[in-house]
Coordinates of C-alpha atoms and ligand atoms in Angstrom, one line a residue:
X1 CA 92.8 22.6 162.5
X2 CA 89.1 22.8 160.7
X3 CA 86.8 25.3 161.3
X4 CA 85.1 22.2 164.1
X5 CA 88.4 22.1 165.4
X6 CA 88.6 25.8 166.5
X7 CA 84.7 25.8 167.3
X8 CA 85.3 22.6 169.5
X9 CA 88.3 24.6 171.4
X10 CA 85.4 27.2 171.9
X11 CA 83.0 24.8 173.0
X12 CA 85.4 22.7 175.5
X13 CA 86.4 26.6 177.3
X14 CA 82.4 26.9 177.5
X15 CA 81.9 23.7 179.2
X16 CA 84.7 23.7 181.5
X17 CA 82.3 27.0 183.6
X18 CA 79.3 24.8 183.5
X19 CA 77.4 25.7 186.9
X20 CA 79.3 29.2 187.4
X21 CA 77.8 31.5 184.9
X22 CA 73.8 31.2 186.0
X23 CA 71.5 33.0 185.4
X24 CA 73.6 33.6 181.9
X25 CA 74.8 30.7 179.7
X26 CA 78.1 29.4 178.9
X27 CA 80.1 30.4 176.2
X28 CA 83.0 30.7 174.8
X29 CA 84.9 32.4 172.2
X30 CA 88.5 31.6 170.3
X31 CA 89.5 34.8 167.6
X32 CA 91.7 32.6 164.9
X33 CA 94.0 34.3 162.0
X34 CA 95.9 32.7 159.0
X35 CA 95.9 29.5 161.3
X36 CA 97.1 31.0 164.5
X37 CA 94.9 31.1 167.9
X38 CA 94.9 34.7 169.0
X39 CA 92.7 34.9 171.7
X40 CA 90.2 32.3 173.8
X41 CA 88.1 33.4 176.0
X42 CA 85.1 32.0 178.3
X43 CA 82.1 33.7 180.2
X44 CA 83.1 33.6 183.4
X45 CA 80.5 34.6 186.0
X46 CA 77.6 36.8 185.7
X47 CA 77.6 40.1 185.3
X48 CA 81.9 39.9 184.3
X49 CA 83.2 39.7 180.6
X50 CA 81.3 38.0 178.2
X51 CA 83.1 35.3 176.2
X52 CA 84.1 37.4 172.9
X53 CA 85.4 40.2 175.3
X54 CA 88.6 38.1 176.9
X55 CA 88.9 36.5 173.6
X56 CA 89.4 40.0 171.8
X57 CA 91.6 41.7 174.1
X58 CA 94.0 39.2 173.9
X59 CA 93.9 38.9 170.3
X60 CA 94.3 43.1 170.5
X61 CA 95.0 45.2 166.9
X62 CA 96.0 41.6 165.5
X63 CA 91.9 40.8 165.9
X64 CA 91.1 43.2 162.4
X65 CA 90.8 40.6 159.8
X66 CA 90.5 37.6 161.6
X67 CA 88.3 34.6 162.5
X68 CA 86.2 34.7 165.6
X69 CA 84.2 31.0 166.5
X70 CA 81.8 31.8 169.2
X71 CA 79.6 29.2 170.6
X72 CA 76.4 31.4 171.4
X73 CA 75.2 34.1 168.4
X74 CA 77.1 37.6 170.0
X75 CA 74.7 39.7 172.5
X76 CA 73.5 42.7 170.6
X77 CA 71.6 44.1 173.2
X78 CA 72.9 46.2 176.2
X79 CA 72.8 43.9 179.1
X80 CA 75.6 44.7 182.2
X81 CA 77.9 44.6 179.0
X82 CA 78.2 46.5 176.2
X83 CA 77.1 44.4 173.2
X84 CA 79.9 41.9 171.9
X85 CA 78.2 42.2 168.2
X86 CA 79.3 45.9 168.7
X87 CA 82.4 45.2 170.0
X88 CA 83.5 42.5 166.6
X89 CA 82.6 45.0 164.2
X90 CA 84.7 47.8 166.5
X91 CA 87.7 45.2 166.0
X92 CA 87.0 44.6 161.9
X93 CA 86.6 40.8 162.0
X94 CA 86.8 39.4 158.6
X95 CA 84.3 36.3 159.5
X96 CA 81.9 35.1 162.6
X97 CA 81.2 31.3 163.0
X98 CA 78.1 31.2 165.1
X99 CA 77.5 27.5 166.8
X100 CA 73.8 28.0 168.0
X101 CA 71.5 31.5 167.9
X102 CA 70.6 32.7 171.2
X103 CA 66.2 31.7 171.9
X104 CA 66.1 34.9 174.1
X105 CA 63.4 36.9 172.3
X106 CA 65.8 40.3 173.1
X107 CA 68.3 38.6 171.1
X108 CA 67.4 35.9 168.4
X109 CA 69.0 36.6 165.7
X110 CA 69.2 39.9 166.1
X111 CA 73.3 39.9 166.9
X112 CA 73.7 38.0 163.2
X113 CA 71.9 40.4 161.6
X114 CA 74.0 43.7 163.3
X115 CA 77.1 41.8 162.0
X116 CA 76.0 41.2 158.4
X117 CA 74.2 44.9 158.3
X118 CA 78.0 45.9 159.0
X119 CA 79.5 43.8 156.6
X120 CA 80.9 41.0 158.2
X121 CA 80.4 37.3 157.0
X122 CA 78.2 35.2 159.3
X123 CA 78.2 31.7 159.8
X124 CA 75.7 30.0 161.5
X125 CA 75.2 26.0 163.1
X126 CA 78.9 25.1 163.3
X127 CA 78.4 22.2 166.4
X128 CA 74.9 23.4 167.0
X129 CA 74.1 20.3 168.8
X130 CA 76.5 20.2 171.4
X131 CA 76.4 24.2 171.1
X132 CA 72.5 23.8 172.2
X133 CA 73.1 20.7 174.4
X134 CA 75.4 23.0 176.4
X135 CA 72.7 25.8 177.3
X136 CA 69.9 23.1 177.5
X137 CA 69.1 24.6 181.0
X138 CA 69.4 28.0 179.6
X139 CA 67.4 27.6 176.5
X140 CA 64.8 25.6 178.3
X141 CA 64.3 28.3 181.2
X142 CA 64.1 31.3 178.1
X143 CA 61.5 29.4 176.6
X144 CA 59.4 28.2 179.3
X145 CA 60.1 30.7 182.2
X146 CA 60.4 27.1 184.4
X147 CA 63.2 25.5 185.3
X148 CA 64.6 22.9 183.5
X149 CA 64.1 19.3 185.3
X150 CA 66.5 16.6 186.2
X151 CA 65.1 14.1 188.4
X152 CA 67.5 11.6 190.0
X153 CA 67.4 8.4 191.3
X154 CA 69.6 6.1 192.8
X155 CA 68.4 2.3 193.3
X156 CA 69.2 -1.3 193.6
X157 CA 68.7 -3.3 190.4
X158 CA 65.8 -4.4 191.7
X159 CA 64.4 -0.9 191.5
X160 CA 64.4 0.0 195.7
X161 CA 66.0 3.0 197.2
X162 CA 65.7 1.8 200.9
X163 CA 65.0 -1.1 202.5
X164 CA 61.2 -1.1 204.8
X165 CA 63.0 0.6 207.6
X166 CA 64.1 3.1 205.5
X167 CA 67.5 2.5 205.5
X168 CA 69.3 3.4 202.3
X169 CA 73.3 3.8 202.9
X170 CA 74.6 3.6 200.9
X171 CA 73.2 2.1 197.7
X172 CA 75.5 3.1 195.0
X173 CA 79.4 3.5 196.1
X174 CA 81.8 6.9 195.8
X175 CA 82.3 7.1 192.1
X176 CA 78.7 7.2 191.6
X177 CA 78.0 9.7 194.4
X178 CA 80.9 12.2 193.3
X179 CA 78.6 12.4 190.4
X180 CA 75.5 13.0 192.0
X181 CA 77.7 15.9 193.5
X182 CA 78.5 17.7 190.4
X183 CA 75.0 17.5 189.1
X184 CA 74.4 19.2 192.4
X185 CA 77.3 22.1 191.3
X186 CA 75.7 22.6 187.8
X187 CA 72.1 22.8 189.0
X188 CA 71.0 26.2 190.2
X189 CA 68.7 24.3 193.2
X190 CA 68.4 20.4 194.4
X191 CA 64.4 19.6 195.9
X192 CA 63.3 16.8 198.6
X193 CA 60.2 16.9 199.8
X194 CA 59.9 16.2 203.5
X195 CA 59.8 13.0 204.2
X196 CA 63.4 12.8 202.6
X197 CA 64.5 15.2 205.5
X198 CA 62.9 13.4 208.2
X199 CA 64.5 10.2 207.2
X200 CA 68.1 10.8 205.8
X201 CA 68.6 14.3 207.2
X202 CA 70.6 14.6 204.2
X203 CA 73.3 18.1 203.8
X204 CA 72.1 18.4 199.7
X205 CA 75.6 20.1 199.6
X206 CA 78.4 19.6 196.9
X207 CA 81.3 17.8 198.9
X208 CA 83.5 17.5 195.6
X209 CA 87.5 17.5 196.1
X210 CA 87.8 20.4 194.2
X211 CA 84.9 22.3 195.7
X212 CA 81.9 23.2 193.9
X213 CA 79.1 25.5 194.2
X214 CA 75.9 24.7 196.8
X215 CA 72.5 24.6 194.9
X216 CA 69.6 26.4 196.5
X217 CA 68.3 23.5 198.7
X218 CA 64.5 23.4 198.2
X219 CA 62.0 21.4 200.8
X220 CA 58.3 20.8 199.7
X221 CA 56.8 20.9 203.4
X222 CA 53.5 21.2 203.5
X223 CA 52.5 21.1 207.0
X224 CA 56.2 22.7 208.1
X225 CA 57.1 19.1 210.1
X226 CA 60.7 19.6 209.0
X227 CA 62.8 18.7 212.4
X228 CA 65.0 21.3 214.4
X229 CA 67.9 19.8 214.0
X230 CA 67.8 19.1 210.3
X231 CA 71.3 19.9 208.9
X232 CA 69.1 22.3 206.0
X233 CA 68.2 24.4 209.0
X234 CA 71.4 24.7 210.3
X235 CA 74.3 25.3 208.1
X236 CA 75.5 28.1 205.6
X237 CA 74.1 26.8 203.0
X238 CA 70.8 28.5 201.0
X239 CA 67.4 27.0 201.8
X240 CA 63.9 27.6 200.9
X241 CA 61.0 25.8 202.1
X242 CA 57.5 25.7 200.5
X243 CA 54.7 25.5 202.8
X244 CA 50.9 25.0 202.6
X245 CA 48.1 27.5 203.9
X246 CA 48.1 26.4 207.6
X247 CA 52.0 26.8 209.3
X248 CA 52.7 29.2 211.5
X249 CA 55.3 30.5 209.9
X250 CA 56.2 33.7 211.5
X251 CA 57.1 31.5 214.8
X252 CA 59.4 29.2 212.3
X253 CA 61.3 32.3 210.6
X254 CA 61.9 33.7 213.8
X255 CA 64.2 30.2 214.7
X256 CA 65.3 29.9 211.1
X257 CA 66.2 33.5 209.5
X258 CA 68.6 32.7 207.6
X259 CA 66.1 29.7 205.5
X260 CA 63.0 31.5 203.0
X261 CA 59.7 30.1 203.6
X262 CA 57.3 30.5 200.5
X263 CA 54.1 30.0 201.9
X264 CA 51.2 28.9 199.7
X265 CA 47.3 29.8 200.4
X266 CA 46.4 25.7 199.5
X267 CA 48.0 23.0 201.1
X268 CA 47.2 21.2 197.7
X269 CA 50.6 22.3 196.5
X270 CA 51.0 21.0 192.9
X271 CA 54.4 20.6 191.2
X272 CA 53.3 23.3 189.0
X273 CA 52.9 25.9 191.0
X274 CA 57.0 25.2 192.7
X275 CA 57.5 24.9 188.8
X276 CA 56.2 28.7 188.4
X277 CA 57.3 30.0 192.1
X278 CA 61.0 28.5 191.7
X279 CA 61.1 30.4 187.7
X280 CA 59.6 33.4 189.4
X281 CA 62.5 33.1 191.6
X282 CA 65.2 32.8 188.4
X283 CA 65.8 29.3 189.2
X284 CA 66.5 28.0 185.7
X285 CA 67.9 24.1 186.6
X286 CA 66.0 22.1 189.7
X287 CA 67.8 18.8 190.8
X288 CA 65.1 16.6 192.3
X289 CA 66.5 13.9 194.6
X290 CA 63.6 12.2 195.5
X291 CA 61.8 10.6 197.5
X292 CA 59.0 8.5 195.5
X293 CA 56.7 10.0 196.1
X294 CA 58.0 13.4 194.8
X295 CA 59.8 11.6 191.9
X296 CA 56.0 10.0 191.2
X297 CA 54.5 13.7 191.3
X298 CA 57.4 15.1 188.5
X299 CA 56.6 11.9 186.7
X300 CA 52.8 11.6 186.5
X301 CA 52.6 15.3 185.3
X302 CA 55.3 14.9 183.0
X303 CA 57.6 18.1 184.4
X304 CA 60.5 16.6 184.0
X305 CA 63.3 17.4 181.3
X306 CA 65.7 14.3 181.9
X307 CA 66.0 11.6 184.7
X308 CA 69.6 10.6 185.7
X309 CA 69.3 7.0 186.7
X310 CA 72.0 5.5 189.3
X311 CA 71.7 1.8 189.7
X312 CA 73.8 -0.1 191.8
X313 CA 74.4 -4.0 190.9
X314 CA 72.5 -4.8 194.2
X315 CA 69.6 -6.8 194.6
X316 CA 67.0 -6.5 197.7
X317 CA 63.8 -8.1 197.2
X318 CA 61.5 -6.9 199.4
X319 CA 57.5 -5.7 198.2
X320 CA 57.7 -3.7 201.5
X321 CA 60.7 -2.0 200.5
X322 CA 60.6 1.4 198.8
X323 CA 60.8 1.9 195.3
X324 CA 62.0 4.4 193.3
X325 CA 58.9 5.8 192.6
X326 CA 55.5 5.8 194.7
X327 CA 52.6 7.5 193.9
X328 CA 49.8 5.8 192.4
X329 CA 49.8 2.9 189.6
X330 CA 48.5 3.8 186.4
X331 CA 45.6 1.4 184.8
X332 CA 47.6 0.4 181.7
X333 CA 50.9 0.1 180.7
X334 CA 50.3 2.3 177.4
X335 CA 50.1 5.3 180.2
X336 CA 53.8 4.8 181.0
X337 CA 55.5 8.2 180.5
X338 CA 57.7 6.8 177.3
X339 CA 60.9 8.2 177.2
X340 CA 64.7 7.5 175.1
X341 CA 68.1 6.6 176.9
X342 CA 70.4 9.3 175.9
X343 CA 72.9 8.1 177.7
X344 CA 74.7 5.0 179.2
X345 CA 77.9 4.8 181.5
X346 CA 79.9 2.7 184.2
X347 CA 80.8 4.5 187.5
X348 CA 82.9 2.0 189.2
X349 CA 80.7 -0.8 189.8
X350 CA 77.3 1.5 189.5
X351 CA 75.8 2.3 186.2
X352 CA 74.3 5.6 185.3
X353 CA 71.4 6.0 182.5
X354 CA 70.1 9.3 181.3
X355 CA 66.7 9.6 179.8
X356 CA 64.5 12.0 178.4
X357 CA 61.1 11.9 177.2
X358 CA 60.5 10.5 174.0
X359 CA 59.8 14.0 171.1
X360 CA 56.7 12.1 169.5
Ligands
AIF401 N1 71.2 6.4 199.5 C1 71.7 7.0 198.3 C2 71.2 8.2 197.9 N2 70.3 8.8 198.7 C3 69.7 10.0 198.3 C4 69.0 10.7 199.4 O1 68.0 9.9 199.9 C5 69.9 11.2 200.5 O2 69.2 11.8 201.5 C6 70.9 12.3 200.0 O3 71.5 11.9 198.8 C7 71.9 12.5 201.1 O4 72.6 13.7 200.7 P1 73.9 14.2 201.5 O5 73.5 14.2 203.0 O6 74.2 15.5 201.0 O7 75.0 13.2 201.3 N3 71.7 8.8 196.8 C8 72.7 8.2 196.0 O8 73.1 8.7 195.0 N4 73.2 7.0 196.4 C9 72.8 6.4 197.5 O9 73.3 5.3 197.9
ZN402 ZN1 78.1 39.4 174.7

């Protein structure tokens, strides 16, 4: 095993608690010594062990002189943990391999430099990139105090995501839509605006077979016309609507306790303002399932992070139909948002791209 080797056994352990551990990253932590693996450890949940704490109490007394691969630079800072930085020098490690440093203000850097100040050898950018792709969520919501945007879409190849009745069951088949479902796991909250409510009266839960965490379903409702009945109203499942100036929302809370209205003082609600309200609220990842005209709001004001594109080998036709995304057409073509595939796959008969924006 290479020094990769051991940081990718870190790095696999981190991935596997993807959508359990928010608000803190993933990570996780392998202590190695003359070739043998003495601990692994991952961050479970928050507020539990960190990584390098499960990965040092298995290695025990045998830890003093050893290796320890971690995939986020060591906490230094007293958080509902003691600081793991602390903790490595405690146990005498001989050398840290640090995959990516930690953006948080509190912490960059600073855990390196408490190891090094104690003597211990530091080395740092061992599978930064998929160290960093990992915490992309994290690292974007630390930086920007916003959460981090993944809009999704799931079409026909000619581009429609219901036909001009609005039906839209299903486009892409089960492969495709157990994926949707562990997007919904990993994000922190999943938004529709209205209209999506009114026409699919969709759950927004994670049905996976082996269970999965519920985002925080988020409606933009301006004028609070969301049915009675909807199934976001009515199940166990978190919900919070955001509402213009107008509603009378005391009358609504009193039906619907259990569902958090944020009411605005505009009914010109702009997608930067549930940008700043849903940070405000700690939300660091928002899943946006549409509709157009939602996905057309994200897109014209460029807040979006990445776009998960599901499209189904399917043609409608149909100028009447709905497309993907609605809104308003630009002038010119040199205003389309220009973005890079990052990603291509086949799920069962359905193909899924990923994009983000283009860095120039
Ligand atoms: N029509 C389709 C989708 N449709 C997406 C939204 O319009 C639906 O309201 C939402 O996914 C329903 O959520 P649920 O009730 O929790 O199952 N999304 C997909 O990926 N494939 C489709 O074929
Ligand atoms: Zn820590």
């Amino acid at each position: 095993m290479t020094h990769d080797d051991y940081m990718k056994v870190a790095l696999s352990v981190a991935e596997a608690t993807v959508g359990q551990t928010s608000p803190n990253p993933s990570v996780g932590a392998v202590v190695v010594k003359n070739r043998k693996i003495l601990g692994i450890g991952s961050h479970l949940e928050p507020g539990k062990e960190h990584a390098e704490v499960h990965a040092l109490k298995q290695a025990g007394s045998s830890a003093e002189g050893a290796d320890i691969y971690v995939t986020l630079e060591p906490c230094s800072h007293y958080g509902k943990t003691p600081p793991c930085a602390d903790l490595i020098i405690e146990h005498k490690l001989r050398k840290v391999y640090v995959a990516c440093l930690d953006p948080n203000p509190a912490v960059a850097g600073k855990g390196v430099e408490k190891l090094r100040q104690a003597g211990i050898e530091v080395e740092v950018g061992l599978q930064e990139t998929r160290a960093t792709e990992l915490n992309s969520k994290f690292f974007h919501f630390i930086q920007s105090k916003r959460p981090y945007v993944t809009l999704k879409v799931a079409m026909t190849l000619d581009g429609k995501t219901a036909t001009s009745t609005g039906d839209s069951r299903w486009i892409t088949s089960e492969k495709a839509r157990i994926d949707v479902h562990k997007q919904r796991h990993i994000h922190d909250a999943i938004l529709v605006g209205v209209n999506t409510v009114l026409k699919d009266n969709p759950h927004l839960t994670t049905r996976l077979p082996q269970g999965g965490k519920n985002p925080i379903r988020v409606i933009l409702d301006t004028h609070l016309k969301i049915q009675e009945h909807a199934f976001v109203l009515n199940d166990d499942a978190p919900t919070k609507i955001i509402c213009g100036s107008n509603p009378d929302i005391e009358s609504f809370k009193l039906k619907h306790p259990n569902v958090q209205v944020i009411q605005l003082t505009t009914d010109d609600i702009t997608t930067e303002d549930v940008l700043d309200i849903l940070g405000e609220q700690g939300i660091q990842s928002l899943y946006v399932e549409g509709g157009s005209t939602v996905h057309a709001t994200f897109i014209e004001r460029r807040l979006f992070n990445e776009c998960h594109w599901y499209i189904a080998p399917k043609l409608l036709g149909g100028a009447d139909a709905i497309s993907a995304v609605g809104g308003k057409s630009p002038t010119f073509m040199k205003e389309a948002a220009l973005l890079e595939f990052t990603s291509v796959e086949q799920l069962g008969q359905d193909i899924k791209l990923i994009v983000r924006p283009n860095k120039e």
